Structure formats: C-alpha cells, structure tokens
XYZ file of C-alpha atoms in Angstrom:
159
model
C 85.076 121.227 99.453
C 83.437 124.526 98.570
C 85.441 127.726 98.692
C 84.331 129.708 101.717
C 85.106 133.411 101.930
C 85.241 134.833 105.443
C 86.394 138.454 105.065
C 85.187 140.431 102.045
C 86.490 143.913 101.206
C 84.501 146.334 99.053
C 86.124 149.630 98.050
C 83.431 152.297 97.637
C 83.888 155.717 96.098
C 80.353 156.901 95.466
C 80.317 155.642 91.867
C 77.588 153.533 90.300
C 80.129 150.733 89.680
C 81.121 150.685 93.357
C 77.453 150.522 94.359
C 76.948 147.463 92.137
C 79.965 145.802 93.764
C 78.546 146.607 97.199
C 75.122 145.128 96.394
C 76.648 141.912 95.063
C 79.035 141.733 98.027
C 76.070 141.865 100.420
C 74.638 138.757 98.728
C 78.005 136.947 98.791
C 78.573 137.874 102.448
C 75.153 136.478 103.356
C 75.750 133.200 101.470
C 79.173 132.741 103.057
C 78.238 134.125 106.496
C 81.245 136.383 105.970
C 82.383 139.668 107.474
C 81.896 142.593 105.109
C 84.454 145.408 105.250
C 83.873 148.615 103.303
C 86.684 151.036 102.601
C 86.696 154.526 101.129
C 90.091 155.943 100.253
C 90.560 159.708 100.194
C 93.320 160.184 97.640
C 95.414 162.809 99.416
C 97.533 163.308 96.296
C 94.533 165.060 94.747
C 94.909 167.858 97.309
C 98.675 168.391 96.962
C 98.536 170.850 94.073
C 95.758 173.041 95.470
C 97.269 176.269 96.726
C 94.269 177.105 98.920
C 94.450 173.685 100.560
C 93.151 173.531 104.072
C 91.778 170.817 106.297
C 88.153 171.792 105.659
C 88.388 170.282 102.156
C 89.476 166.909 103.529
C 86.809 167.162 106.243
C 84.095 167.782 103.626
C 85.207 164.787 101.549
C 85.365 162.662 104.703
C 81.883 163.748 105.830
C 80.407 162.868 102.427
C 82.132 159.471 102.492
C 80.889 158.813 106.028
C 77.259 159.512 105.011
C 77.548 157.128 102.052
C 79.191 154.427 104.175
C 76.598 154.776 106.958
C 73.858 154.313 104.335
C 75.593 151.189 102.977
C 76.004 149.717 106.480
C 72.301 150.178 107.167
C 71.366 148.689 103.781
C 73.555 145.624 104.460
C 72.104 145.165 107.950
C 68.575 145.450 106.544
C 69.512 142.693 104.065
C 70.679 140.445 106.895
C 74.450 140.978 107.019
C 75.399 141.118 110.691
C 79.175 141.607 110.569
C 79.838 144.808 108.662
C 82.180 147.722 109.269
C 83.949 150.423 107.338
C 87.093 152.488 107.293
C 88.032 155.772 105.686
C 91.695 155.686 104.716
C 93.949 158.461 103.427
C 96.649 158.019 100.793
C 97.108 156.173 97.497
C 93.975 154.097 96.754
C 95.809 151.436 94.723
C 98.118 150.161 97.454
C 95.651 150.702 100.291
C 93.013 148.575 98.512
C 95.336 145.953 96.992
C 97.663 145.361 99.945
C 97.358 147.422 103.135
C 93.736 146.786 104.126
C 93.682 143.136 102.940
C 96.774 142.318 105.001
C 95.550 144.187 108.100
C 92.069 142.602 108.046
C 92.947 139.121 106.717
C 90.779 139.750 103.626
C 90.280 136.726 101.358
C 88.104 138.374 98.677
C 88.010 141.892 97.223
C 84.839 142.746 95.298
C 85.483 145.882 93.261
C 83.496 147.749 90.636
C 84.751 147.825 87.060
C 86.325 151.155 86.242
C 84.260 153.856 84.648
C 87.292 155.472 83.039
C 87.781 155.449 79.285
C 90.996 154.154 77.694
C 92.720 157.553 77.592
C 91.931 158.271 81.242
C 93.219 154.814 82.235
C 96.423 155.465 80.327
C 96.991 158.818 82.006
C 95.659 158.118 85.501
C 95.848 154.361 85.767
C 92.922 152.278 86.854
C 92.659 151.354 90.512
C 90.636 148.266 89.533
C 93.285 147.153 87.043
C 96.059 147.618 89.616
C 94.131 145.738 92.308
C 93.453 142.771 89.998
C 97.166 142.552 89.152
C 98.701 143.002 92.597
C 96.176 142.077 95.298
C 97.253 139.609 97.965
C 93.922 137.731 97.734
C 91.169 136.822 95.259
C 89.568 139.705 93.366
C 86.133 139.717 91.785
C 85.491 142.590 89.363
C 81.782 143.387 89.252
C 80.595 144.273 85.758
C 76.916 143.319 85.996
C 73.857 144.264 88.002
C 71.907 142.060 90.426
C 70.333 140.158 87.491
C 73.776 139.628 85.899
C 72.913 141.984 83.052
C 75.644 144.313 81.767
C 75.723 147.303 84.073
C 74.738 150.684 82.762
C 74.652 153.668 85.022
C 71.149 155.148 85.383
C 72.188 158.210 83.342
C 73.562 156.180 80.400
C 71.557 155.351 77.274
C 70.452 151.738 77.028
C-alpha cells in the first residue's frame, strides 16, 4: 500500500528555502489530495532585548507575514489545492513547528526548507530545520532542491 499523507505542514518565514518547500508541498498536497497547512512563527524572543519594544513592531511583522501567507494561499489555490489554511504563531519556532502545530492539526508530514545559516550561525543560534528533523512527531522532508530537483540556489547567489 502506498503511503498517503493527509495533513502537510509547511513552515514559511519569507526565505527562498521556505518558498521552495512551499512550492514542492503544493505538488505533494495535490498528488495526495491532502490538506496543506502553512505556519509562520514570530519568534517573540527576538523582541525581548529591545528597550523600545512596543506592540507596533509585532504588528508590523505580523502584517508582513499575513501578506506573504495570503499570496501563498492564492498561489496554492491557483495550482489546484483546495484545502489550505495558515496560522501565525508566537513563541519559539522550534517547538511550535516540531511539536505544537503537528499535534494540534494531526500533521503527518512536515515539509521544511533547508537552513540558509552557515556552520557558525547554526552553532550559535541553532537551526530550526535541524531541530525539527530530530524531534518532530511525524515525518519530515527537508527540501534542498528546486522544482526540477536541481540543487537550490537563491536568485541572488552565484551559480
């Protein structure tokens, strides 16, 4: 029997890698007639050390995320995905993506972009992708290639 995925989660953060994961997830959702759930996590820890912190900063980040997510929803619908939604969550991206959202939405596949961080940044910050692949409660597919399965290079990178 073929593996059938029913509920696919795609974390999106505005990066090129996340966009690749989204585009591939649209194709997988169509093939599996699956629900597609997008999530953007606003890392509230990033705002803790800002002395001039006020709610307008979080609102601006949220508005930008909402515009990106609305664009993705329309793109998925145009491609033929009928069951698509999104959420904007606030907190620590690692646990929200690896555990909280998958458990709440009965996710059986997370499709996540490969990290764009270099080795030093991963060491200091920690990679969300790496954490999700180690601790997720469901299958995880790390997207490293474009739609033609060629190694992904951001448009601004040299080929």
